[in-house]
PDB file of C-alpha atoms and ligand atoms in Angstrom:
ATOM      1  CA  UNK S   1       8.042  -1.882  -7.114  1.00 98.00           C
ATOM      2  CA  UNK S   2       7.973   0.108  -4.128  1.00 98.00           C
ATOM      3  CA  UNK S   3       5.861  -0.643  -1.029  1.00 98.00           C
ATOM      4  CA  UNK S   4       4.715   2.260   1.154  1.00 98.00           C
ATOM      5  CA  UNK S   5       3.607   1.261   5.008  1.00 98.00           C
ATOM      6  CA  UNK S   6       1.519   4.641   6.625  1.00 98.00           C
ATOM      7  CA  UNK S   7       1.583   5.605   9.959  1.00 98.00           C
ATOM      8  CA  UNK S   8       1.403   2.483  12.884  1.00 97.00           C
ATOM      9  CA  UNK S   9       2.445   0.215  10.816  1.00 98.00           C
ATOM     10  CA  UNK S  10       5.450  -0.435  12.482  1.00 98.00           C
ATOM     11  CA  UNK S  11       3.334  -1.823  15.581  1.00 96.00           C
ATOM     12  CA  UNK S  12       2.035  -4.445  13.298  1.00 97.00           C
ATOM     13  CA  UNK S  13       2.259  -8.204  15.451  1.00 94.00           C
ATOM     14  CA  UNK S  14       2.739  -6.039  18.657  1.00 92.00           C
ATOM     15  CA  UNK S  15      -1.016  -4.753  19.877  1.00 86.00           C
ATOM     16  CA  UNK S  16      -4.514  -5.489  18.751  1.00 86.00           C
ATOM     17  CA  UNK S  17      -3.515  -8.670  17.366  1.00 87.00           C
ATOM     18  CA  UNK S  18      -7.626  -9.729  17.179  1.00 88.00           C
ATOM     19  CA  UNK S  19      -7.881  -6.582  14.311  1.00 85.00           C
ATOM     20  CA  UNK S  20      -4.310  -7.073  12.305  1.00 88.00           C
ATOM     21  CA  UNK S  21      -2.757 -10.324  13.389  1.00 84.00           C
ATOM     22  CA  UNK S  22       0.368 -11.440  14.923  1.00 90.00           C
ATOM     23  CA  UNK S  23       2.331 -11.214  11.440  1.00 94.00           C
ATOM     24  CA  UNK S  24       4.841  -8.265  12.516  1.00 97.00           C
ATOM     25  CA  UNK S  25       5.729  -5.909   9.793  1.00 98.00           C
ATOM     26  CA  UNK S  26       9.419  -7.416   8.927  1.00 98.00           C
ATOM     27  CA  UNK S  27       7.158 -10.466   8.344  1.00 97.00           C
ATOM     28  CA  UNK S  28       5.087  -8.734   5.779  1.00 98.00           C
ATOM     29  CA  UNK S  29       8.187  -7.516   3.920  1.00 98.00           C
ATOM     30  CA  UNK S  30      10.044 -10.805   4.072  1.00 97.00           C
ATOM     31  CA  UNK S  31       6.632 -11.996   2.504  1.00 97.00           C
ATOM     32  CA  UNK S  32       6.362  -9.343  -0.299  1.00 98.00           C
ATOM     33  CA  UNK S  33      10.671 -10.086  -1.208  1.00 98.00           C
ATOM     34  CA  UNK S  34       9.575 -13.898  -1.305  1.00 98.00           C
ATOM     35  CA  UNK S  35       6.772 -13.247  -3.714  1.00 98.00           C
ATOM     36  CA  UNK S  36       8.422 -10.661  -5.621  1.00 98.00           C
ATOM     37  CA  UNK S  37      10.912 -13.389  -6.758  1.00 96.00           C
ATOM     38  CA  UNK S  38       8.807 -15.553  -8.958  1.00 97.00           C
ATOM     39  CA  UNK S  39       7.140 -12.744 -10.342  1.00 97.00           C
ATOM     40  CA  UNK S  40      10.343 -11.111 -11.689  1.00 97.00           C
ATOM     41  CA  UNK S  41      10.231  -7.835  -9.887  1.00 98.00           C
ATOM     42  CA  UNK S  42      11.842  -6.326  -7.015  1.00 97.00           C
ATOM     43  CA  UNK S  43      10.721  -4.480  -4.097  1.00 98.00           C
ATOM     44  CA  UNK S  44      11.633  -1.656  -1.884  1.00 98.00           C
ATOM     45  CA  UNK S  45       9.565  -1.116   1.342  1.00 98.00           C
ATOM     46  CA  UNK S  46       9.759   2.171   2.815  1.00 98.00           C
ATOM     47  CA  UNK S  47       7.115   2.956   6.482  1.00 98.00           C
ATOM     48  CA  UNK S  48       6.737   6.277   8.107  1.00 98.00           C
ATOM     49  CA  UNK S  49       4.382   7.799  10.310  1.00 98.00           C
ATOM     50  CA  UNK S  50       4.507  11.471   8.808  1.00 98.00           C
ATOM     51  CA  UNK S  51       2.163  12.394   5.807  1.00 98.00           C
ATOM     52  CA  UNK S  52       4.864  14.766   4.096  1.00 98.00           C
ATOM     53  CA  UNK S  53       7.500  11.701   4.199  1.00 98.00           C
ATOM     54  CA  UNK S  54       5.152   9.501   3.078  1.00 99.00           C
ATOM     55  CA  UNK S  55       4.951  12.340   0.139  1.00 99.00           C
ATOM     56  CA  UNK S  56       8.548  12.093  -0.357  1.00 98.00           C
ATOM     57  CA  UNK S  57       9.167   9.202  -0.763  1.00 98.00           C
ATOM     58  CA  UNK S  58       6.270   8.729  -3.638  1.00 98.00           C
ATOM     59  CA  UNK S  59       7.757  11.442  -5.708  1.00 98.00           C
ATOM     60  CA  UNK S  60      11.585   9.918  -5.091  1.00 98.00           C
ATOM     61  CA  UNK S  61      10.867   6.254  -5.850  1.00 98.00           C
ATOM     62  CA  UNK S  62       8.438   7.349  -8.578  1.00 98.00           C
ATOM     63  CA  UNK S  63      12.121   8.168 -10.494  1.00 98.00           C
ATOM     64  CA  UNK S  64      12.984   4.701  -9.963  1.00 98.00           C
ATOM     65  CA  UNK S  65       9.621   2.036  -9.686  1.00 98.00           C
ATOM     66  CA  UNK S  66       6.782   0.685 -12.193  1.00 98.00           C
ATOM     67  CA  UNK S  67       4.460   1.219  -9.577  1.00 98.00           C
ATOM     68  CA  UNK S  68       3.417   0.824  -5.449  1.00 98.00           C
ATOM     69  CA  UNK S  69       1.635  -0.772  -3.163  1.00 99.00           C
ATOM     70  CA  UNK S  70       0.143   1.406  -0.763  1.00 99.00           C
ATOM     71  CA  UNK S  71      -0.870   0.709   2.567  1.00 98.00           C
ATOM     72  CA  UNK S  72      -1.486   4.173   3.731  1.00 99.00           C
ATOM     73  CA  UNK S  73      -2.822   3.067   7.682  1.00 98.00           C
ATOM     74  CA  UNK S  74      -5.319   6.070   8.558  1.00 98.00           C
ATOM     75  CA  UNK S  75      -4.107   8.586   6.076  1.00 99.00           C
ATOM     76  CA  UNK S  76      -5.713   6.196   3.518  1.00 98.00           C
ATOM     77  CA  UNK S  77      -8.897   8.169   5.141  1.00 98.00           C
ATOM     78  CA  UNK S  78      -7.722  11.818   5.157  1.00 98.00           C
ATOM     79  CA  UNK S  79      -4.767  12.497   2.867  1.00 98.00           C
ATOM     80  CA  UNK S  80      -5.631  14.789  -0.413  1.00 98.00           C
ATOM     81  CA  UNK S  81      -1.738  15.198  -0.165  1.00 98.00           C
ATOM     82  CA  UNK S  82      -0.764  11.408  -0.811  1.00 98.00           C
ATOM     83  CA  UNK S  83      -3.613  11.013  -3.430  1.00 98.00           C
ATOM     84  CA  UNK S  84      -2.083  14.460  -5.215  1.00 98.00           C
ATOM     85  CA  UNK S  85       1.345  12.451  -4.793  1.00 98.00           C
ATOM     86  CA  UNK S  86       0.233   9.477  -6.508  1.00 98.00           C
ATOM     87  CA  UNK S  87      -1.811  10.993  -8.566  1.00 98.00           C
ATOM     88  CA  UNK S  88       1.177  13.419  -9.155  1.00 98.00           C
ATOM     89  CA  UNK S  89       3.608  10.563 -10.275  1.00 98.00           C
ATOM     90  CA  UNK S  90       1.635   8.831 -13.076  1.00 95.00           C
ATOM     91  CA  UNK S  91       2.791   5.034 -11.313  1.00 98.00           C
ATOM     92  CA  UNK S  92       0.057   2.944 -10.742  1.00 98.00           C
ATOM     93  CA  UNK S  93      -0.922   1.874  -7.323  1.00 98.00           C
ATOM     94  CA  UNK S  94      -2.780  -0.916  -5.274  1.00 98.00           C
ATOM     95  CA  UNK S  95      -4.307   0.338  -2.286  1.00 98.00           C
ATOM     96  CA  UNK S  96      -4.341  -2.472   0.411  1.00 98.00           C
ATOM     97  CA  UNK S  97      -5.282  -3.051   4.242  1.00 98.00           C
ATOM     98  CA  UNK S  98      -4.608  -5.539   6.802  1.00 97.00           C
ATOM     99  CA  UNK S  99      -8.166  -5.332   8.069  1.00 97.00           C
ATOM    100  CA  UNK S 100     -11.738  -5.236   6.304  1.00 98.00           C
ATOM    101  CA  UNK S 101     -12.034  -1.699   6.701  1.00 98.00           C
ATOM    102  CA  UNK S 102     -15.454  -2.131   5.556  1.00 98.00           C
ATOM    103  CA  UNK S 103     -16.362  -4.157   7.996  1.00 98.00           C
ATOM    104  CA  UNK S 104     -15.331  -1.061  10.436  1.00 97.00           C
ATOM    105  CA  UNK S 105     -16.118   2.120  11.316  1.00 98.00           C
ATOM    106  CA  UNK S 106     -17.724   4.119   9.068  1.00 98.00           C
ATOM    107  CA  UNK S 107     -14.731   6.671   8.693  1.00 98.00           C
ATOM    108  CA  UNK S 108     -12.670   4.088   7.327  1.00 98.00           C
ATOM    109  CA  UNK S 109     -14.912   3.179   4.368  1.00 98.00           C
ATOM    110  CA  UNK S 110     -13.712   6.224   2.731  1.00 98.00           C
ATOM    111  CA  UNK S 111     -10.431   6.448   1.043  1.00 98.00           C
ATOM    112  CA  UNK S 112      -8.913   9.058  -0.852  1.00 98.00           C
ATOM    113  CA  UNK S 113      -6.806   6.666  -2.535  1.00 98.00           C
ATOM    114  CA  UNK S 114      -9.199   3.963  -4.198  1.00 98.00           C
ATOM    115  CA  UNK S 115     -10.330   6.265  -7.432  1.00 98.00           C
ATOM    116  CA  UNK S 116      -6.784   6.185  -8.614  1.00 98.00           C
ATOM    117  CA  UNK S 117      -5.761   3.053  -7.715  1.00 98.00           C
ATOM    118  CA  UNK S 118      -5.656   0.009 -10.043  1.00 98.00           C
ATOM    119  CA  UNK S 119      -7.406  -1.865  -7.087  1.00 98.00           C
ATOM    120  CA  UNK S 120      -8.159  -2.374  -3.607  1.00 98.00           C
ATOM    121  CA  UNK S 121      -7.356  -5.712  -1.312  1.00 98.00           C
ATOM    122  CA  UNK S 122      -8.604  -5.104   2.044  1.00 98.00           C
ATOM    123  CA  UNK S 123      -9.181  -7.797   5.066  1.00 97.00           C
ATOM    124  CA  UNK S 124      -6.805 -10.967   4.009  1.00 97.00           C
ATOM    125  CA  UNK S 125      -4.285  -9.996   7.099  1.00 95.00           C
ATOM    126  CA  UNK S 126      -0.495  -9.352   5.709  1.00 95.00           C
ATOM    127  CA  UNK S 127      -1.704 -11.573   2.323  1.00 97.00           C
ATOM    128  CA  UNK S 128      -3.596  -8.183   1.063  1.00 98.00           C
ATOM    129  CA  UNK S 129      -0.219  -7.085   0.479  1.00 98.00           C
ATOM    130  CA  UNK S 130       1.299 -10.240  -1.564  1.00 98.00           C
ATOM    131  CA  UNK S 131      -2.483 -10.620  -3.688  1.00 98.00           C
ATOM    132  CA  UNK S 132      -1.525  -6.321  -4.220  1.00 98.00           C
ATOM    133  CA  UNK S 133       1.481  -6.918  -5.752  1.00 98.00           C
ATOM    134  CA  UNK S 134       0.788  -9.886  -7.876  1.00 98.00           C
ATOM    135  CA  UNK S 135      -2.595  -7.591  -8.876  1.00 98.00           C
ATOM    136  CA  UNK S 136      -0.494  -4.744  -9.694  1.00 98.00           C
ATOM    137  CA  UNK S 137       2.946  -6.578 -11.670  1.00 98.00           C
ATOM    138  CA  UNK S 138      -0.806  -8.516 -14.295  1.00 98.00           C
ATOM    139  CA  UNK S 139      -1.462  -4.995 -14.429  1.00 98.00           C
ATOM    140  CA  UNK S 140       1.475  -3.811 -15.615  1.00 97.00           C
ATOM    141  CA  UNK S 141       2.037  -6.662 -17.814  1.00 96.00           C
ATOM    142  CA  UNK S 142      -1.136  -6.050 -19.382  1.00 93.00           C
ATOM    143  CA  UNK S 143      -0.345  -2.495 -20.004  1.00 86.00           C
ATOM    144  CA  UNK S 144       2.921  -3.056 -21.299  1.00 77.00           C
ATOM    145  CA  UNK S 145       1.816  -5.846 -23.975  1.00 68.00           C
ATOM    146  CA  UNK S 146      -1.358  -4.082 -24.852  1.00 75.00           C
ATOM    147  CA  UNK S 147      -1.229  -4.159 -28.335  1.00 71.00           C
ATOM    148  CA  UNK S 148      -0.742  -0.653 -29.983  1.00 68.00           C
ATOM    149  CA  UNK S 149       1.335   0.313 -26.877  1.00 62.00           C
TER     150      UNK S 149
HETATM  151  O1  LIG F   1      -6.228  -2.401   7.946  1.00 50.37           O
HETATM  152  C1  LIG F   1      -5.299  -1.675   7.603  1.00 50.37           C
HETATM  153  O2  LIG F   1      -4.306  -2.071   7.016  1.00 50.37           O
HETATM  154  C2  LIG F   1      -5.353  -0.191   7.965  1.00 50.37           C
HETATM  155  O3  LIG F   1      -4.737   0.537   6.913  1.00 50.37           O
HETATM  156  C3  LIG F   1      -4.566  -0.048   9.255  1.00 50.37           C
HETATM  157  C4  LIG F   1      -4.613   1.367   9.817  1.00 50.37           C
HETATM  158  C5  LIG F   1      -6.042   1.875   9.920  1.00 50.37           C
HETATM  159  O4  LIG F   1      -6.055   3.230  10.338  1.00 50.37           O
HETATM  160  C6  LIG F   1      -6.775   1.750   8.596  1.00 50.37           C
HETATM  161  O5  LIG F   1      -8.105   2.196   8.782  1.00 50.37           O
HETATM  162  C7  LIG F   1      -6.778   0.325   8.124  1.00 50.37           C
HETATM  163  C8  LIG F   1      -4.001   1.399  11.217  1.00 50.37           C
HETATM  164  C9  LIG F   1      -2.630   0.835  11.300  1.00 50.37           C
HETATM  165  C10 LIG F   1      -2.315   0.666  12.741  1.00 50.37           C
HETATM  166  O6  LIG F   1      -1.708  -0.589  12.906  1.00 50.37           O
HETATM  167  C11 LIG F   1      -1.596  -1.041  14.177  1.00 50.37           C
HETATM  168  C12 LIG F   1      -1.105  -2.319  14.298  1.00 50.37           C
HETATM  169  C13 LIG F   1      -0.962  -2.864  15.529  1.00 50.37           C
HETATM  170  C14 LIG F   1      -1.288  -2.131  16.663  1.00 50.37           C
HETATM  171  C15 LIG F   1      -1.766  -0.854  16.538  1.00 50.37           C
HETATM  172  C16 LIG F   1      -1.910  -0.305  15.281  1.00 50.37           C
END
């Protein structure tokens, strides 16, 4: 599984602590390698701040991952080029967020991501990203003992 961290990400723990918490970003990704464990999976994290390396970096792991977890910060909001990535790859995908953004301004209720993803998990600080994984490794379990597969 890979695990894709947008743009600002990296100042996770460091400002605005009241809207994303004091969990820094190493934190989350210790988190996500201790819950990957039990479920059998492993996971590569990979954070950038520039749309076409966040495009990248879909289309390489895509070679090499089931599927992501995508916490795409503010390009969640304006990127037709991730979505085409994603969308591109045939992985699945959980789109997740630190913050409620629908408890936010009203540019962040839309998402470019959430019609292809599998599902969303949005305002449970850095746990959105542990309750997207274990979301997204049932859904591939499902699909891969559906029967007739
Ligand atoms: O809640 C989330 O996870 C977001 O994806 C975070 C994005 C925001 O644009 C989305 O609407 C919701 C922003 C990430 C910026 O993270 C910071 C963390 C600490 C200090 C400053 C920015």
């Amino acid at each position: 599984m890979a695990v894709v961290h947008g743009p600002n990400l990296n100042l996770l723990g460091t400002r605005e602590p009241q809207v994303y918490g004091s969990v820094t970003l190493d934190d989350v990704n210790a988190a996500l390698a201790r819950a990957a464990a039990p479920l059998g999976v492993e996971v590569e994290f990979h954070q950038s701040n520039h749309e076409g390396a966040l495009v990248d970096f879909v289309q390489d792991a895509a070679r090499r991952v089931h599927g992501f977890v995508v916490n795409a910060g503010a390009y969640t909001h304006t990127s037709i080029a991730l979505r085409d990535a994603l969308a591109g790859v045939a992985r699945p995908y959980v789109e997740v967020h630190v913050s409620n953004v629908f408890a936010r301004e009203r540019f962040r209720h839309r998402s470019y991501l959430a019609g292809g993803a599998v599902g969303v998990v949005s305002g449970f600080g850095a746990a959105s990203y542990t309750l997207g994984l274990s979301g997204l490794v049932e859904h591939l379990r499902k699909e891969v003992l559906r029967p007739g597969s």
